[in-house]
Amino acid sequence: MQNKKTIITYGTYDMLHKGHMRLLERAKALGDYLIVGVTDENYDRSRGKLNVVESTKKRVKAIEALDFVDKVIVETHKNQKAEDMVKYDVDIFAIGDDWVGAFDYLNKYTHVEYLARTEGISSTQLRSENFDRIKMGLVGLGRDTQAFIDESKFVSSLNVNRIYSDDFLKVKAFTKDNVTIKYGHDNYDEFLDTPIQAVYIDTALEEHYTFISKALKAGKHVLCENPIALNKGELKELLSLAKKENKLLLSAVKTAFLPAFNQLLKELDSGVIGEIKEVRATRTSLYKEKDYSQKFIGQGATNILSAYPSLLMNKVLGKSKKISFFDQIEDGYDINNLIVTEHKGGALGISNVAVGMKSEGDAVISGTKGYIYIPAPWWLTKKFEVRFEDSHKTLNFNYEFEGCGLRYMIAEFGSLIQRGKGKSKMLTPSDIVGINRVLLEYNEKRSPKKAKKTKKEEK
Ligand code: C2G
């Protein structure tokens, strides 16, 4: 009896089209049993595919529905192809000839066959035909503005071409001969009156609330540096306003959108380190190197940085119940704060944030079977290790990380707007409340009068 020939092929298959279908049909014709590996969204984003519009689930379903496909698997990491060749005893690996040479290394496991790609059709083309680019404006002109502009060029769902800042001369100088940011405004109402659909706000922290509120009321989607508000009443108000106006309001905590960070959460969900008992994370910054306004620096370490460790605590341990602060004050503001949070089942979160001093910015998630170590800077997650008492069992996870990490967040923001989604699974409105709980409670503790007044105003 002749052995059955197993063929394998991989792809994203976003907006499944005839180019994909022809490739799959020809792959199947090479043998008897066709396995299709559909790339997981985190893996796609880590290999630079930022603009995929369909979820992994949707793409898997579309491939499963093809009657000539015998098995569908999900591709989650770079080395998986070689592992799959062995695991499924693959005879032929087939892939489009846009990849010629790239997979020759797999010839030692199987036979690699490059098939001619279908000309004149692609997911990129379909996306641009089906979705309009979102027009976006920037609010605030600071040191990170250029980084945002540069990173947004990798995101095909939006176009940034307008800026607002109250500093007329700075705006003029910035837009002069600027091929990307062609339009400058020093009047916010006029800026909001233009055809932009979305804004990115990066100004002094105490200005966020007003800028966000006006933008939402003017019908714009908002991406704003965290904290989006400095007291509980205002945060609640902004989130309700976004809901009422049917607009997206997202905190620009870039860690939440990184492929490696999301993969880490998936690994934890699988129970690999058992029951999680403690999370420790440190985030420090030598803010003096940055060209922020005095006003911004004035807000202290907890306001500027605590959302990062809080993101990790909240994603891993859930909502914090009891919060204790051990702070170090200089010139009226906290330059260093050790924050201990208590979570469900008594699990502990230990966050350390500081400005003007530098410390090891790593994170450790400890469980009953082992722990996960994320090396510094953990908030720009590139790799992590799952470690056990037996050090031979250590598992390493490495992800590509492009640019300064902003592009993953910008891509999610654009994609959500294009698809008409009111919230991101990576950072939900309740996550936004969770990551701000620590700093809002700290502000309340430091200026009880103001917090009380806000509560009254709320009623
Ligand atoms: N394809 C094709 N003709 C097109 C477009 C795509 O033959 N007009 C083929 C590609 O060559 C690939 C498959 O369809 O073999 C899936 O394409 P994509 O969804 O673009 O996936 P890709 O990024 O090529 O992923 O691990 C993933 C693989 O490396 C390939």
Short mmCIF file of C-alpha atoms in Angstrom, two decimals, residues 18 54 74 117 157 192 217 247 286 433:
data_model
loop_
_atom_site.label_atom_id
_atom_site.label_comp_id
_atom_site.label_asym_id
_atom_site.label_seq_id
_atom_site.Cartn_x
_atom_site.Cartn_y
_atom_site.Cartn_z
CA LYS A 18 -8.70 33.77 -4.83
CA GLU A 54 -9.71 39.61 10.79
CA VAL A 74 -2.48 27.79 14.54
CA ARG A 117 1.86 33.46 -6.49
CA SER A 157 -5.37 52.10 8.54
CA LEU A 192 -11.46 69.84 15.93
CA LYS A 217 -17.99 65.87 22.10
CA LYS A 247 -16.40 56.83 20.24
CA LEU A 286 15.32 59.52 34.50
CA VAL A 433 -10.18 51.83 35.30
#
